[in-house]
CSV table of N, CA and C in Angstrom, one decimal:
chain,number,residue,atom,x,y,z
A,23,GLN,N,134.2,181.5,97.3
A,23,GLN,CA,134.2,180.2,96.6
A,23,GLN,C,134.4,180.4,95.1
A,24,VAL,N,135.3,179.8,94.5
A,24,VAL,CA,135.5,179.9,93.0
A,24,VAL,C,134.5,179.2,92.3
A,25,GLN,N,133.8,179.8,91.3
A,25,GLN,CA,132.8,179.0,90.6
A,25,GLN,C,133.1,179.4,89.0
A,26,LEU,N,133.2,178.3,88.3
A,26,LEU,CA,133.2,178.5,86.8
A,26,LEU,C,132.1,177.5,86.4
A,27,VAL,N,131.1,178.1,85.7
A,27,VAL,CA,130.0,177.3,85.2
A,27,VAL,C,129.7,177.4,83.8
A,28,GLU,N,130.2,176.3,83.2
A,28,GLU,CA,129.9,176.1,81.7
A,28,GLU,C,128.5,175.9,81.2
A,29,SER,N,128.2,176.6,80.1
A,29,SER,CA,126.8,176.3,79.7
A,29,SER,C,126.9,176.4,78.1
A,30,GLY,N,125.9,176.0,77.4
A,30,GLY,CA,125.8,176.2,75.9
A,30,GLY,C,126.1,174.9,75.2
A,31,GLY,N,126.4,173.9,75.7
A,31,GLY,CA,126.8,172.5,75.1
A,31,GLY,C,125.4,171.9,74.5
A,32,GLY,N,125.4,170.9,73.8
A,32,GLY,CA,124.3,170.4,73.1
A,32,GLY,C,124.7,169.4,72.1
A,33,SER,N,123.6,168.9,71.4
A,33,SER,CA,123.8,168.1,70.3
A,33,SER,C,123.5,168.8,68.9
A,34,VAL,N,124.4,168.8,68.1
A,34,VAL,CA,124.2,169.4,66.7
A,34,VAL,C,124.7,168.4,65.6
A,35,GLN,N,124.2,168.7,64.5
A,35,GLN,CA,124.7,168.0,63.2
A,35,GLN,C,126.0,168.6,62.8
A,36,ALA,N,126.8,167.9,62.0
A,36,ALA,CA,128.0,168.4,61.5
A,36,ALA,C,127.9,169.6,60.6
A,37,GLY,N,128.7,170.7,60.8
A,37,GLY,CA,128.5,171.9,60.1
A,37,GLY,C,127.7,172.9,61.0
A,38,GLY,N,127.2,172.5,62.1
A,38,GLY,CA,126.5,173.4,63.0
A,38,GLY,C,127.2,174.3,63.9
A,39,SER,N,126.7,175.1,64.6
A,39,SER,CA,127.4,175.9,65.6
A,39,SER,C,126.8,175.9,67.0
A,40,LEU,N,127.7,176.1,68.0
A,40,LEU,CA,127.4,176.3,69.3
A,40,LEU,C,128.2,177.3,70.0
A,41,ARG,N,127.6,177.9,71.1
A,41,ARG,CA,128.4,178.9,71.7
A,41,ARG,C,128.4,178.7,73.2
A,42,LEU,N,129.6,178.3,73.7
A,42,LEU,CA,129.8,178.0,75.1
A,42,LEU,C,130.0,179.3,75.9
A,43,SER,N,129.6,179.3,77.1
A,43,SER,CA,129.7,180.5,78.1
A,43,SER,C,130.3,179.9,79.3
A,44,CYS,N,131.1,180.8,80.0
A,44,CYS,CA,131.5,180.4,81.2
A,44,CYS,C,131.9,181.7,82.1
A,45,PRO,N,130.9,182.1,83.0
A,45,PRO,CA,131.0,183.1,84.0
A,45,PRO,C,131.8,182.7,85.0
A,46,VAL,N,132.8,183.5,85.5
A,46,VAL,CA,133.7,183.3,86.6
A,46,VAL,C,133.4,184.1,87.8
A,47,SER,N,133.4,183.5,89.0
A,47,SER,CA,133.1,184.3,90.2
A,47,SER,C,134.0,183.6,91.3
A,48,GLY,N,134.3,184.6,92.2
A,48,GLY,CA,134.9,184.0,93.4
A,48,GLY,C,136.4,183.9,93.3
A,49,VAL,N,136.9,184.4,92.2
A,49,VAL,CA,138.4,184.2,92.0
A,49,VAL,C,139.1,185.3,92.7
A,50,THR,N,139.9,185.1,93.6
A,50,THR,CA,140.6,186.1,94.3
A,50,THR,C,141.9,186.5,93.8
A,51,TYR,N,142.4,185.8,92.9
A,51,TYR,CA,143.7,186.0,92.2
A,51,TYR,C,143.5,186.7,90.9
A,52,SER,N,144.4,187.2,90.2
A,52,SER,CA,144.4,187.8,89.0
A,52,SER,C,144.5,186.6,87.9
A,53,SER,N,143.2,186.4,87.3
A,53,SER,CA,143.3,185.4,86.2
A,53,SER,C,143.8,185.9,85.0
A,54,ASN,N,145.1,185.7,84.8
A,54,ASN,CA,145.7,186.4,83.6
A,54,ASN,C,145.6,185.5,82.3
A,55,CYS,N,145.1,184.4,82.5
A,55,CYS,CA,144.8,183.5,81.4
A,55,CYS,C,143.5,182.7,81.5
A,56,MET,N,142.7,182.6,80.6
A,56,MET,CA,141.5,181.8,80.6
A,56,MET,C,141.5,180.9,79.3
A,57,GLY,N,141.1,179.7,79.6
A,57,GLY,CA,141.2,178.7,78.4
A,57,GLY,C,139.9,177.8,78.4
A,58,TRP,N,139.9,177.2,77.3
A,58,TRP,CA,138.9,176.1,77.0
A,58,TRP,C,139.8,174.8,76.7
A,59,PHE,N,139.3,173.7,77.3
A,59,PHE,CA,139.9,172.4,77.2
A,59,PHE,C,138.7,171.5,76.8
A,60,ARG,N,139.0,170.3,76.2
A,60,ARG,CA,138.1,169.4,75.9
A,60,ARG,C,138.6,167.9,76.2
A,61,GLN,N,137.7,167.1,76.5
A,61,GLN,CA,138.0,165.7,76.8
A,61,GLN,C,137.2,164.8,76.0
A,62,ALA,N,137.5,164.1,75.1
A,62,ALA,CA,136.7,163.1,74.4
A,62,ALA,C,136.7,161.7,75.2
A,63,LEU,N,135.7,160.9,75.0
A,63,LEU,CA,135.8,159.6,75.7
A,63,LEU,C,137.0,158.8,75.4
A,64,GLY,N,137.7,158.4,76.4
A,64,GLY,CA,138.9,157.6,76.2
A,64,GLY,C,140.1,158.3,75.8
A,65,ARG,N,140.1,159.6,75.8
A,65,ARG,CA,141.2,160.5,75.4
A,65,ARG,C,141.7,161.3,76.4
A,66,GLU,N,142.8,161.9,76.3
A,66,GLU,CA,143.4,162.9,77.3
A,66,GLU,C,142.8,164.2,77.1
A,67,ARG,N,142.7,165.0,78.1
A,67,ARG,CA,142.2,166.3,78.1
A,67,ARG,C,143.1,167.2,77.1
A,68,GLU,N,142.7,168.0,76.3
A,68,GLU,CA,143.5,168.7,75.4
A,68,GLU,C,143.0,170.2,75.4
A,69,GLY,N,144.0,171.1,75.3
A,69,GLY,CA,143.6,172.6,75.1
A,69,GLY,C,143.1,172.9,73.8
A,70,VAL,N,142.1,173.7,73.9
A,70,VAL,CA,141.4,174.2,72.6
A,70,VAL,C,141.7,175.6,72.2
A,71,ALA,N,141.6,176.4,73.2
A,71,ALA,CA,141.7,177.9,72.9
A,71,ALA,C,142.0,178.6,74.3
A,72,THR,N,142.9,179.7,74.2
A,72,THR,CA,143.1,180.5,75.3
A,72,THR,C,143.0,181.9,75.1
A,73,ILE,N,143.0,182.7,76.0
A,73,ILE,CA,142.9,184.2,75.9
A,73,ILE,C,143.5,184.9,77.2
A,74,THR,N,144.4,185.8,76.9
A,74,THR,CA,145.0,186.5,78.1
A,74,THR,C,143.9,187.6,78.5
A,75,ALA,N,144.1,187.9,79.7
A,75,ALA,CA,143.2,188.9,80.5
A,75,ALA,C,143.6,190.3,80.0
A,76,VAL,N,144.9,190.5,79.8
A,76,VAL,CA,145.4,191.7,79.4
A,76,VAL,C,145.7,191.6,78.0
A,77,GLY,N,145.2,192.6,77.1
A,77,GLY,CA,145.5,192.4,75.7
A,77,GLY,C,144.6,191.6,74.9
A,78,GLY,N,144.0,190.6,75.5
A,78,GLY,CA,143.1,189.7,74.7
A,78,GLY,C,143.8,188.8,73.6
A,79,LEU,N,145.1,188.5,74.0
A,79,LEU,CA,145.8,187.6,73.0
A,79,LEU,C,145.3,186.3,73.0
A,80,THR,N,145.1,185.6,71.8
A,80,THR,CA,144.4,184.4,71.7
A,80,THR,C,145.3,183.4,71.1
A,81,TYR,N,144.9,182.1,71.4
A,81,TYR,CA,145.8,180.9,70.8
A,81,TYR,C,144.7,179.9,70.7
A,82,TYR,N,144.9,179.1,69.5
A,82,TYR,CA,144.0,178.1,69.1
A,82,TYR,C,144.8,176.9,68.7
A,83,ALA,N,144.2,175.7,69.1
A,83,ALA,CA,144.8,174.4,68.7
A,83,ALA,C,144.6,174.3,67.2
A,84,GLU,N,145.5,173.6,66.5
A,84,GLU,CA,145.5,173.7,65.1
A,84,GLU,C,144.1,172.9,64.6
A,85,SER,N,143.6,172.0,65.4
A,85,SER,CA,142.5,171.3,65.1
A,85,SER,C,141.2,172.1,65.0
A,86,VAL,N,141.2,173.3,65.6
A,86,VAL,CA,140.0,174.3,65.6
A,86,VAL,C,140.4,175.6,65.1
A,87,LEU,N,141.5,175.8,64.7
A,87,LEU,CA,141.9,177.0,64.0
A,87,LEU,C,141.1,177.5,62.8
A,88,GLY,N,140.4,178.6,62.9
A,88,GLY,CA,139.6,179.0,61.7
A,88,GLY,C,138.0,178.7,62.0
A,89,ARG,N,137.9,177.8,62.9
A,89,ARG,CA,136.4,177.4,63.1
A,89,ARG,C,135.9,177.9,64.6
A,90,PHE,N,136.8,178.0,65.5
A,90,PHE,CA,136.4,178.4,66.8
A,90,PHE,C,137.0,179.8,67.2
A,91,THR,N,136.1,180.5,68.0
A,91,THR,CA,136.6,181.8,68.4
A,91,THR,C,136.4,182.0,69.9
A,92,ILE,N,137.5,182.4,70.6
A,92,ILE,CA,137.5,182.5,72.1
A,92,ILE,C,137.3,184.1,72.3
A,93,SER,N,136.5,184.4,73.4
A,93,SER,CA,136.4,185.8,73.6
A,93,SER,C,136.2,186.0,75.2
A,94,HIS,N,136.4,187.3,75.7
A,94,HIS,CA,136.2,187.5,77.1
A,94,HIS,C,135.4,188.7,77.4
A,95,ASP,N,134.4,188.7,78.0
A,95,ASP,CA,133.6,189.9,78.5
A,95,ASP,C,134.2,190.4,79.9
A,96,ASN,N,135.0,191.5,79.9
A,96,ASN,CA,135.5,191.8,81.2
A,96,ASN,C,134.6,192.3,82.2
A,97,ALA,N,133.6,192.9,81.7
A,97,ALA,CA,132.5,193.5,82.5
A,97,ALA,C,131.7,192.4,83.2
A,98,LYS,N,131.5,191.3,82.5
A,98,LYS,CA,130.7,190.2,83.0
A,98,LYS,C,131.7,189.1,83.6
A,99,ASN,N,133.0,189.2,83.3
A,99,ASN,CA,134.0,188.3,83.7
A,99,ASN,C,133.5,186.9,83.3
A,100,THR,N,133.2,186.8,81.9
A,100,THR,CA,132.7,185.6,81.3
A,100,THR,C,133.5,185.4,80.1
A,101,VAL,N,134.0,184.1,79.9
A,101,VAL,CA,134.7,183.7,78.7
A,101,VAL,C,133.8,182.8,77.8
A,102,TYR,N,133.9,183.0,76.6
A,102,TYR,CA,133.0,182.4,75.4
A,102,TYR,C,133.8,181.6,74.5
A,103,LEU,N,133.2,180.6,74.0
A,103,LEU,CA,133.8,179.9,72.8
A,103,LEU,C,132.8,179.7,71.8
A,104,GLN,N,132.8,180.4,70.7
A,104,GLN,CA,132.0,180.3,69.5
A,104,GLN,C,132.6,179.2,68.7
A,105,MET,N,131.8,178.2,68.4
A,105,MET,CA,132.2,177.1,67.7
A,105,MET,C,131.4,176.9,66.4
A,106,ASP,N,132.0,177.1,65.2
A,106,ASP,CA,131.3,177.0,64.0
A,106,ASP,C,131.8,175.8,63.2
A,107,SER,N,131.2,175.4,62.2
A,107,SER,CA,131.6,174.3,61.2
A,107,SER,C,132.0,173.1,62.2
A,108,LEU,N,131.2,172.8,63.0
A,108,LEU,CA,131.6,171.7,63.9
A,108,LEU,C,131.6,170.3,63.2
A,109,LYS,N,132.5,169.5,63.8
A,109,LYS,CA,132.7,168.2,63.1
A,109,LYS,C,132.5,167.1,64.1
A,110,PRO,N,132.3,165.9,63.7
A,110,PRO,CA,132.0,164.8,64.7
A,110,PRO,C,133.2,164.7,65.6
A,111,GLU,N,134.4,164.9,65.1
A,111,GLU,CA,135.7,164.8,66.0
A,111,GLU,C,135.7,165.9,67.1
A,112,ASP,N,134.8,166.9,67.1
A,112,ASP,CA,134.7,167.9,68.1
A,112,ASP,C,133.9,167.3,69.4
A,113,THR,N,133.3,166.3,69.1
A,113,THR,CA,132.5,165.6,70.3
A,113,THR,C,133.4,165.5,71.5
A,114,ALA,N,133.0,166.0,72.6
A,114,ALA,CA,133.7,166.0,73.8
A,114,ALA,C,133.0,166.7,74.9
A,115,MET,N,133.6,166.6,76.2
A,115,MET,CA,133.2,167.4,77.3
A,115,MET,C,134.1,168.7,77.3
A,116,TYR,N,133.5,169.8,77.3
A,116,TYR,CA,134.3,171.0,77.3
A,116,TYR,C,134.3,171.7,78.6
A,117,TYR,N,135.5,172.0,78.9
A,117,TYR,CA,135.8,172.7,80.3
A,117,TYR,C,136.4,174.1,80.1
A,118,CYS,N,136.2,175.0,81.0
A,118,CYS,CA,136.7,176.2,81.0
A,118,CYS,C,137.6,176.3,82.2
A,119,ALA,N,138.6,177.1,82.3
A,119,ALA,CA,139.6,177.0,83.3
A,119,ALA,C,140.5,178.4,83.4
A,120,THR,N,140.9,178.6,84.6
A,120,THR,CA,141.6,180.0,84.7
A,120,THR,C,143.1,179.7,85.2
A,121,ALA,N,143.9,180.5,84.8
A,121,ALA,CA,145.4,180.4,85.3
A,121,ALA,C,145.8,181.7,85.9
A,122,ARG,N,146.8,181.7,86.8
A,122,ARG,CA,147.3,182.9,87.3
A,122,ARG,C,148.2,183.5,86.2
A,123,ALA,N,149.0,182.8,85.6
A,123,ALA,CA,150.1,183.2,84.8
A,123,ALA,C,149.7,183.4,83.3
A,124,ALA,N,150.0,184.3,82.7
A,124,ALA,CA,149.7,184.6,81.3
A,124,ALA,C,150.3,183.6,80.5
A,125,TRP,N,151.5,183.1,80.9
A,125,TRP,CA,152.2,182.3,79.9
A,125,TRP,C,151.5,180.9,79.8
A,126,ALA,N,150.6,180.7,80.7
A,126,ALA,CA,149.8,179.4,80.5
A,126,ALA,C,149.0,179.4,79.2
A,127,CYS,N,148.7,180.7,78.7
A,127,CYS,CA,147.9,180.7,77.5
A,127,CYS,C,148.7,180.3,76.2
A,128,ALA,N,150.1,180.2,76.5
A,128,ALA,CA,150.9,179.9,75.3
A,128,ALA,C,151.1,178.4,75.2
A,129,PRO,N,151.3,177.8,74.0
A,129,PRO,CA,151.5,176.4,73.8
A,129,PRO,C,152.7,176.0,74.3
A,130,PRO,N,153.0,174.7,74.8
A,130,PRO,CA,151.9,173.8,74.8
A,130,PRO,C,151.0,174.0,76.0
A,131,LEU,N,149.7,173.7,75.8
A,131,LEU,CA,148.7,173.9,76.9
A,131,LEU,C,148.8,172.8,77.8
A,132,ARG,N,148.8,173.0,79.1
A,132,ARG,CA,149.0,171.9,80.0
A,132,ARG,C,147.9,172.1,81.2
A,133,SER,N,147.1,171.1,81.3
A,133,SER,CA,146.1,171.2,82.3
A,133,SER,C,146.6,171.6,83.7
A,134,GLY,N,147.8,171.2,84.0
A,134,GLY,CA,148.4,171.4,85.4
A,134,GLY,C,148.8,172.9,85.6
A,135,ASP,N,148.7,173.7,84.6
A,135,ASP,CA,149.0,175.1,84.7
A,135,ASP,C,147.8,176.0,85.1
A,136,TYR,N,146.6,175.3,85.1
A,136,TYR,CA,145.3,176.0,85.4
A,136,TYR,C,144.9,175.8,86.7
A,137,THR,N,144.4,176.7,87.4
A,137,THR,CA,144.1,176.6,88.8
A,137,THR,C,142.7,176.1,89.1
A,138,ASP,N,141.7,176.7,88.5
A,138,ASP,CA,140.4,176.4,88.8
A,138,ASP,C,139.6,175.9,87.4
A,139,TRP,N,138.7,175.1,87.6
A,139,TRP,CA,138.0,174.3,86.5
A,139,TRP,C,136.5,174.3,86.7
A,140,GLY,N,135.7,174.3,85.7
A,140,GLY,CA,134.3,174.2,85.7
A,140,GLY,C,134.0,172.8,85.6
A,141,GLN,N,132.7,172.4,85.7
A,141,GLN,CA,132.4,170.9,85.7
A,141,GLN,C,132.2,170.4,84.4
A,142,GLY,N,132.2,171.2,83.3
A,142,GLY,CA,132.1,170.9,81.9
A,142,GLY,C,130.8,170.9,81.4
A,143,THR,N,130.7,171.0,80.0
A,143,THR,CA,129.4,170.9,79.3
A,143,THR,C,129.7,170.1,78.1
A,144,GLN,N,128.7,169.1,77.8
A,144,GLN,CA,128.9,168.1,76.8
A,144,GLN,C,128.5,168.7,75.4
A,145,VAL,N,129.4,168.5,74.4
A,145,VAL,CA,129.2,168.7,73.0
A,145,VAL,C,129.2,167.6,72.2
A,146,THR,N,128.1,167.3,71.4
A,146,THR,CA,128.0,166.1,70.7
A,146,THR,C,127.6,166.5,69.3
A,147,VAL,N,128.5,166.1,68.2
A,147,VAL,CA,128.3,166.4,66.9
A,147,VAL,C,128.0,165.2,66.0
A,148,SER,N,126.9,165.2,65.4
A,148,SER,CA,126.6,163.9,64.7
A,148,SER,C,126.9,164.2,63.1
A,149,SER,N,127.2,163.1,62.5
A,149,SER,CA,127.5,163.3,61.1
A,149,SER,C,126.3,163.1,60.3
């Protein structure tokens, strides 16, 4: 059974930091791409950051570039999202997801290209 379990969300003030974690288990295919998406209330889900399993190539949405950092611990099969200089507009439910194809890590990021998803962790940033 595939399990992606996000953790690390919470409530912070603008300018603060959070670190999201997502251990992945039960995946029988090669997850060549792992990504973080977010969905704010009343808005569509959007891709935030991705990382390839081979080479660790990363991509960031323009809205988070320079503030967020995605990383992957191969030994723990866990993907992280370090979020610094948080803004109220970063408030959303954050999801991690895996994709078979490495090209899913490249823009445009499409939810449909990702095979398995976690349940999400809420991030709330107050001004």
